[in-house]
PDB file of C-alpha atoms in Angstrom:
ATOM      1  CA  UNK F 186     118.294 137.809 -58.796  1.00  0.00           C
ATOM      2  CA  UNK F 187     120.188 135.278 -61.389  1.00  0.00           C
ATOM      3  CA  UNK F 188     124.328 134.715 -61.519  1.00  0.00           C
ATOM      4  CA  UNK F 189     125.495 134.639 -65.075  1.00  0.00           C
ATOM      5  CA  UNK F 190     128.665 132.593 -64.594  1.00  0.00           C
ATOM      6  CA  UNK F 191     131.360 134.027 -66.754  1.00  0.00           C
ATOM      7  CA  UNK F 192     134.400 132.801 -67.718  1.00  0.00           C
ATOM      8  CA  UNK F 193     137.349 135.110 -67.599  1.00  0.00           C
ATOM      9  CA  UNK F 194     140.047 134.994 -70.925  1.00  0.00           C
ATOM     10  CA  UNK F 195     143.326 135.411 -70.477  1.00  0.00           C
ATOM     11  CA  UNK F 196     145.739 137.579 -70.504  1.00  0.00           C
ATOM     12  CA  UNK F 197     143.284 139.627 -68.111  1.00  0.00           C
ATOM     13  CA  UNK F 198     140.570 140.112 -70.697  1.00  0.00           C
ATOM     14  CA  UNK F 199     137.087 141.339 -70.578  1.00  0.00           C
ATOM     15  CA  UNK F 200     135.005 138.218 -68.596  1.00  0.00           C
ATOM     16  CA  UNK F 201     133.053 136.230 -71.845  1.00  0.00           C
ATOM     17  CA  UNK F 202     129.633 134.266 -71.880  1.00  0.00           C
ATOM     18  CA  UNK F 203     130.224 131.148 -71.230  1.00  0.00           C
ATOM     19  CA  UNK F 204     127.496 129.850 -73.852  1.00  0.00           C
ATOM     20  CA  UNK F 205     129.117 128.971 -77.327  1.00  0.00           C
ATOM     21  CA  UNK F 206     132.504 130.854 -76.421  1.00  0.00           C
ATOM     22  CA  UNK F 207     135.615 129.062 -76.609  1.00  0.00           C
ATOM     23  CA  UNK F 208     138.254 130.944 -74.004  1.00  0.00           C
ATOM     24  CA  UNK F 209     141.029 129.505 -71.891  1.00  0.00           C
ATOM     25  CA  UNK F 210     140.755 129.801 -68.310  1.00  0.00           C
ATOM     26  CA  UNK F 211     142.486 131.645 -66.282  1.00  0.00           C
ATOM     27  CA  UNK F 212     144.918 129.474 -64.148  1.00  0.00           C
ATOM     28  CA  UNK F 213     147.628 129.929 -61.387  1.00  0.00           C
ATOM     29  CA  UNK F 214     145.815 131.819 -59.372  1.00  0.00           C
ATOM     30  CA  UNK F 215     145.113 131.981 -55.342  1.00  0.00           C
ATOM     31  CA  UNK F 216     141.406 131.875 -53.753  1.00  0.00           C
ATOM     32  CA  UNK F 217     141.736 136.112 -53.479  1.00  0.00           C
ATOM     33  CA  UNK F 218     143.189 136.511 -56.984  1.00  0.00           C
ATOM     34  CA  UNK F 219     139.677 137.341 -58.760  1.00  0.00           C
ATOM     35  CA  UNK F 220     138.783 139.819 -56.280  1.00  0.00           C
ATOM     36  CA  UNK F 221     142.520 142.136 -57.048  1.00  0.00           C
ATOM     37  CA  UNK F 222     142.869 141.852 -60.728  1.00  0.00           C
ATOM     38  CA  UNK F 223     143.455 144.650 -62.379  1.00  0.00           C
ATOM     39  CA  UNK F 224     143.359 144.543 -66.185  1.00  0.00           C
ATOM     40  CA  UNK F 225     145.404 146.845 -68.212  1.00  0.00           C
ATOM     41  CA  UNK F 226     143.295 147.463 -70.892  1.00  0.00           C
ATOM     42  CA  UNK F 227     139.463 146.744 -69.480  1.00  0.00           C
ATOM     43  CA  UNK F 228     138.098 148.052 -65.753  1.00  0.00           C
ATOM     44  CA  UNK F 229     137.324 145.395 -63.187  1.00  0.00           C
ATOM     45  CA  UNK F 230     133.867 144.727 -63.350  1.00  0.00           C
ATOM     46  CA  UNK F 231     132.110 145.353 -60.249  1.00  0.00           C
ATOM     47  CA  UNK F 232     129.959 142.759 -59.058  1.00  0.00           C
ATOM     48  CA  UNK F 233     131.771 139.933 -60.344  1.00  0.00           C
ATOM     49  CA  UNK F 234     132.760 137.109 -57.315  1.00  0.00           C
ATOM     50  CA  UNK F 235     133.298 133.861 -56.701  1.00  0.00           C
ATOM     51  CA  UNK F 236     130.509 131.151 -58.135  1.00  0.00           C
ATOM     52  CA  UNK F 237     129.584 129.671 -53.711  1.00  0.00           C
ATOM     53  CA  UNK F 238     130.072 125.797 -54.179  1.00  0.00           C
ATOM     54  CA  UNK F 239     125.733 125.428 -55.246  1.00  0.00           C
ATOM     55  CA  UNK F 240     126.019 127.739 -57.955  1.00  0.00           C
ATOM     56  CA  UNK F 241     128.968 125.878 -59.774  1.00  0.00           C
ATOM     57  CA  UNK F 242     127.339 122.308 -58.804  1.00  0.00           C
ATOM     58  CA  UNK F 243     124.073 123.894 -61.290  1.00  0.00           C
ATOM     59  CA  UNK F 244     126.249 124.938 -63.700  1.00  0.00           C
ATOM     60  CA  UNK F 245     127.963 122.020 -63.864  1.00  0.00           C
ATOM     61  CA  UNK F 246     124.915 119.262 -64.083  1.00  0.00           C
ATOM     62  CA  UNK F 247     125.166 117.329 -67.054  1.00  0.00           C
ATOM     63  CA  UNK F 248     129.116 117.471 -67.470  1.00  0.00           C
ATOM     64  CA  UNK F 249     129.874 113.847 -68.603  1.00  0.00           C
ATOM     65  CA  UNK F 250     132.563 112.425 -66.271  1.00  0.00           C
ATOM     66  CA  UNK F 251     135.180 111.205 -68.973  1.00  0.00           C
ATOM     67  CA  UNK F 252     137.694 110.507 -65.873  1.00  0.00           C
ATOM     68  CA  UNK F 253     139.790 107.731 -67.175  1.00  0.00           C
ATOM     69  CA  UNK F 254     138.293 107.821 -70.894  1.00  0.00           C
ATOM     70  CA  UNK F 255     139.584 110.812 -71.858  1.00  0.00           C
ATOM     71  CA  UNK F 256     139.848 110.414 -76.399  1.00  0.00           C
ATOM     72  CA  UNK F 257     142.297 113.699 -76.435  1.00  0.00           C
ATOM     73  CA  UNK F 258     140.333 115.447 -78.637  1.00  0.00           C
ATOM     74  CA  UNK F 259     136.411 115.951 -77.366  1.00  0.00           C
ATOM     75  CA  UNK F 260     136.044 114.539 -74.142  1.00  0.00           C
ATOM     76  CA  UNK F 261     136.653 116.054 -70.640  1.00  0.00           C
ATOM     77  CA  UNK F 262     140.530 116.743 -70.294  1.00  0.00           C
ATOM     78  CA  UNK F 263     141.362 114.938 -67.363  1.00  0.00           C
ATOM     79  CA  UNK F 264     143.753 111.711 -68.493  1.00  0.00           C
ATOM     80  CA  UNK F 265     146.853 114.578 -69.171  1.00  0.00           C
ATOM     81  CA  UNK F 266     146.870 113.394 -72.834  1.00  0.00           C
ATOM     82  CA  UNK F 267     147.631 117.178 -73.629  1.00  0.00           C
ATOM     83  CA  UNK F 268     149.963 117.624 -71.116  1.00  0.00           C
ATOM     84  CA  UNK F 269     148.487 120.460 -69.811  1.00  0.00           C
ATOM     85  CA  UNK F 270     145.478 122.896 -69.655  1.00  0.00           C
ATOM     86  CA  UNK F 271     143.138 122.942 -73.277  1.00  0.00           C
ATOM     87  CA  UNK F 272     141.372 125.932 -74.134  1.00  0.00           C
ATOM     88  CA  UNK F 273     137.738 126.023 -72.711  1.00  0.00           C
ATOM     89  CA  UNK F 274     135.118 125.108 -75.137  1.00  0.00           C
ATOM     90  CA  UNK F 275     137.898 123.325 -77.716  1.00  0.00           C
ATOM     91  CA  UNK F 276     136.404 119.832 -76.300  1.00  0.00           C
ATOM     92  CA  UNK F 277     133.141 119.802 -77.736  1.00  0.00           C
ATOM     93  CA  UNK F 278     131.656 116.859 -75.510  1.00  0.00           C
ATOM     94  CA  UNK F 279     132.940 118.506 -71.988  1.00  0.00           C
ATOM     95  CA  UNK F 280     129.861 120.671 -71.645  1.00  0.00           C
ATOM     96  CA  UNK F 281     126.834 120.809 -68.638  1.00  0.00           C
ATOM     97  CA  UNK F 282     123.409 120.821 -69.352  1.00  0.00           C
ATOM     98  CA  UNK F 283     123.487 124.450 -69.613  1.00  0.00           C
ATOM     99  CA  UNK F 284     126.551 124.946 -72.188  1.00  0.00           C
ATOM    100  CA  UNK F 285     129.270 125.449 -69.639  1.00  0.00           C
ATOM    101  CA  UNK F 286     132.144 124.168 -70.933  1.00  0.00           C
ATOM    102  CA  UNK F 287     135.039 122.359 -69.229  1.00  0.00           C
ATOM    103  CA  UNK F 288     133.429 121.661 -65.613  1.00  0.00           C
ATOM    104  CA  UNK F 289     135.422 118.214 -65.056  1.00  0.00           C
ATOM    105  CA  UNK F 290     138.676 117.983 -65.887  1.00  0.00           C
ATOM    106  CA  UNK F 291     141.425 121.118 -67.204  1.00  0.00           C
ATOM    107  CA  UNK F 292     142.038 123.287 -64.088  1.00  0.00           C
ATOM    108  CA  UNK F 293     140.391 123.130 -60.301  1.00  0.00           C
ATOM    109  CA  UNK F 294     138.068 126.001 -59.742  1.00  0.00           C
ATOM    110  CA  UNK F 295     137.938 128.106 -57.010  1.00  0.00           C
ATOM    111  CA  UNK F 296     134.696 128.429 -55.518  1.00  0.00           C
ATOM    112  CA  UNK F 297     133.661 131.058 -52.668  1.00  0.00           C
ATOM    113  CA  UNK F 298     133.467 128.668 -50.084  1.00  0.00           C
ATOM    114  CA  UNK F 299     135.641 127.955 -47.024  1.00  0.00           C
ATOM    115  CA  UNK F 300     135.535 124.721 -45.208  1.00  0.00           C
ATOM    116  CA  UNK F 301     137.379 123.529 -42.108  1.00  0.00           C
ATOM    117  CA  UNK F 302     140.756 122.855 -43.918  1.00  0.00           C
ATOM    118  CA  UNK F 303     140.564 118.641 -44.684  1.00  0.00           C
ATOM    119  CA  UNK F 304     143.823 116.675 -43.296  1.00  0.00           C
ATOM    120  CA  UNK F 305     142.283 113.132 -45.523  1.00  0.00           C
ATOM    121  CA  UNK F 306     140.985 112.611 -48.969  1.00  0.00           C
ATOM    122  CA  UNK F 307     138.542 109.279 -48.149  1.00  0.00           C
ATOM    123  CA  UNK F 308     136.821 109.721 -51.424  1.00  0.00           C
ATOM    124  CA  UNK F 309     133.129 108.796 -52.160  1.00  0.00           C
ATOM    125  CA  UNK F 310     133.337 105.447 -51.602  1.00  0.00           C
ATOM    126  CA  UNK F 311     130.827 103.364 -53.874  1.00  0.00           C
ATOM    127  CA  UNK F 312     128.873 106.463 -55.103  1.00  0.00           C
ATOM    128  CA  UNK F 313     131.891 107.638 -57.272  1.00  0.00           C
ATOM    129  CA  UNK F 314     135.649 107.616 -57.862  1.00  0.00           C
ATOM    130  CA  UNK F 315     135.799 111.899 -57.711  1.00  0.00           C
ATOM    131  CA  UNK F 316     138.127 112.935 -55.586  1.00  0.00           C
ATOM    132  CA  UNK F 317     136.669 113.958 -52.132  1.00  0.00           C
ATOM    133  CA  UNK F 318     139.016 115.271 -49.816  1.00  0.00           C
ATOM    134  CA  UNK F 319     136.736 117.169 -47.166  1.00  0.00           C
ATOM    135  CA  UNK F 320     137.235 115.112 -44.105  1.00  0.00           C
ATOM    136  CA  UNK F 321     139.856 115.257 -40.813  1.00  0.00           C
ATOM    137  CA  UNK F 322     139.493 118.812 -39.890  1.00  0.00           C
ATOM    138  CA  UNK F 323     142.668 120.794 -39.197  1.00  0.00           C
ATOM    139  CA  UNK F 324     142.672 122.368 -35.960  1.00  0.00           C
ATOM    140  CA  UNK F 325     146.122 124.111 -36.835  1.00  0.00           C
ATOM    141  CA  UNK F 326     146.032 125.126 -40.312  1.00  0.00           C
ATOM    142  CA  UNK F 327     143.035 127.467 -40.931  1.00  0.00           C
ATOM    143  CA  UNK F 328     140.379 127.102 -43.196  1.00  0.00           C
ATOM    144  CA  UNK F 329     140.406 125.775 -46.499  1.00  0.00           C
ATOM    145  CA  UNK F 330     138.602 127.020 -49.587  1.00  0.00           C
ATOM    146  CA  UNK F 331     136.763 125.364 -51.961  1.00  0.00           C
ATOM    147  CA  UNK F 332     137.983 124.067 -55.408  1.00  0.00           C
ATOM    148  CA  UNK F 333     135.698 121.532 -57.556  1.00  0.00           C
ATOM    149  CA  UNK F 334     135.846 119.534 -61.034  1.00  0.00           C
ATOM    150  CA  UNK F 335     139.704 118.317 -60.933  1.00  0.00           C
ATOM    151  CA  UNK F 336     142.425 119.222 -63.782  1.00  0.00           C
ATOM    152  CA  UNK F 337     143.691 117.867 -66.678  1.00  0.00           C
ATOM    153  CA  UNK F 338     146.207 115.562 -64.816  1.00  0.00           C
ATOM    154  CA  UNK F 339     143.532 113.828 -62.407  1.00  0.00           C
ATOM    155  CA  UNK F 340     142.457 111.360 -64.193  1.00  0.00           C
ATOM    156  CA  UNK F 341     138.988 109.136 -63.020  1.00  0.00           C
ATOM    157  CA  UNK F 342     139.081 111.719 -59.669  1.00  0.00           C
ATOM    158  CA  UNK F 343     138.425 114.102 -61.679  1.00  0.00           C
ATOM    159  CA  UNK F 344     133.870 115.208 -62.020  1.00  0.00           C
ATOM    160  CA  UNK F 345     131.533 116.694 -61.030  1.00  0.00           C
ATOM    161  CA  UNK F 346     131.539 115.535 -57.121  1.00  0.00           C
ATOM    162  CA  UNK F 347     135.674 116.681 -57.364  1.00  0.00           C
ATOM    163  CA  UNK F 348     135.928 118.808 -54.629  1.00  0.00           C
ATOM    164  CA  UNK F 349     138.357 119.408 -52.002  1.00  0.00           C
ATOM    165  CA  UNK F 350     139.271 121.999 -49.120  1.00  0.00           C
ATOM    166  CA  UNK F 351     143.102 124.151 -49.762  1.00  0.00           C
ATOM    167  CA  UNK F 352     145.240 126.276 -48.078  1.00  0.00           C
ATOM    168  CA  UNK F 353     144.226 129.185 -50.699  1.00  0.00           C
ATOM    169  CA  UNK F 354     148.137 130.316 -51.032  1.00  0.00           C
ATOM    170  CA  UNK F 355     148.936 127.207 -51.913  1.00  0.00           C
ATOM    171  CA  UNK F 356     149.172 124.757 -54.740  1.00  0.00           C
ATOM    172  CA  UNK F 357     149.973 121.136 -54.798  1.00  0.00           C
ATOM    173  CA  UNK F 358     150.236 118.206 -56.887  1.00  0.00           C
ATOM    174  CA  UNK F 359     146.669 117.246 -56.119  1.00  0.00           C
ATOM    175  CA  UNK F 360     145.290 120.731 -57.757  1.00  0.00           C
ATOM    176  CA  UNK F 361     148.299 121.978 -60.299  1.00  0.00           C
ATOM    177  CA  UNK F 362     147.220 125.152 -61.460  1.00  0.00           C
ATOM    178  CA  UNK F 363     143.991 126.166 -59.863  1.00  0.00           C
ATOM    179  CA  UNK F 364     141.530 128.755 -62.156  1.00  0.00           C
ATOM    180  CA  UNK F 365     138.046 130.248 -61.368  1.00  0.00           C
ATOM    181  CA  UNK F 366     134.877 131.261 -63.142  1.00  0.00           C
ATOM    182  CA  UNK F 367     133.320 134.437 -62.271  1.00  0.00           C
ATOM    183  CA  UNK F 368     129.287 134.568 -61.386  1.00  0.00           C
ATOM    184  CA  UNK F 369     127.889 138.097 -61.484  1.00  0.00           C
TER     185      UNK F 369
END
């Protein structure tokens, strides 16, 4: 069977295409937030989960990594030119092999994922400047879940190798605002 990775719109809207649509993602959220929300106007569509971490890496092949070279206007947002989260699709040259739009850069995304939860960020070393914070294993604080790409405010550590391991109740300064895509 084939995922269709969605894109949900806020406020709480019917879940989109993500090929030629331009939506905003849909931010703030915890890892179990896209399994409890409950539109007003449209049902919960059943079937809809978490993209697992290989799923999101294919959808996000291709996605130039404009870490550090972000113009404001059609690259990846990830230098925090904006100040702050750009609606999906609205930089044309942010887009994966496939058409989905805003992989590096704007908001983490969740993925369904859990990892031992990471106590160092090491990064990549040579192979790239994404951040890469799966390493040091907490044997205290739980497991971590998955989040990939970076947001708007990370900068070159922000791509497609972003990935890191979080409390999922918790945001930081590392993640912001965390968002999600949906796979069905």
């Amino acid at each position: 069977m084939r995922s269709t990775v969605k894109l949900f719109e806020p406020p709480c809207q019917r879940p989109v295409e993500l090929r030629g649509r331009h939506a905003n993602c849909l931010m703030r959220v915890w890892w179990r937030t896209p399994r409890t929300i409950r539109c007003p106007v449209h049902r919960v569509i059943v079937g809809d989960r978490l993209p697992i971490n290989a799923e999101w890496q294919a959808v996000a092949l291709g996605t130039p990594d404009t870490g550090g070279a972000d113009n404001g206007s059609t690259t990846c947002n990830t230098d925090n030119l904006a100040l702050d989260v750009m609606a999906t699709g609205s930089r044309s040259a942010c887009v994966s092999n496939v058409g989905a739009f805003d992989m590096v850069g704007n908001v983490w995304e969740w993925v369904a994922d859990w990892v031992p939860l990471s106590t160092d960020c090491p990064g990549w070393g040579l192979f790239s400047d994404d951040f890469m914070c799966l390493a040091g294993a907490s044997t205290t604080d739980g497991l971590g879940a998955l989040i990939r790409g970076g947001s708007f405010i990370n900068g070159s550590s922000a791509g497609v190798f972003a990935v890191a391991g979080l409390v999922p109740s918790r945001t930081d300064s590392l993640v912001g605002s965390p968002g999600f895509r949906a796979a069905h």
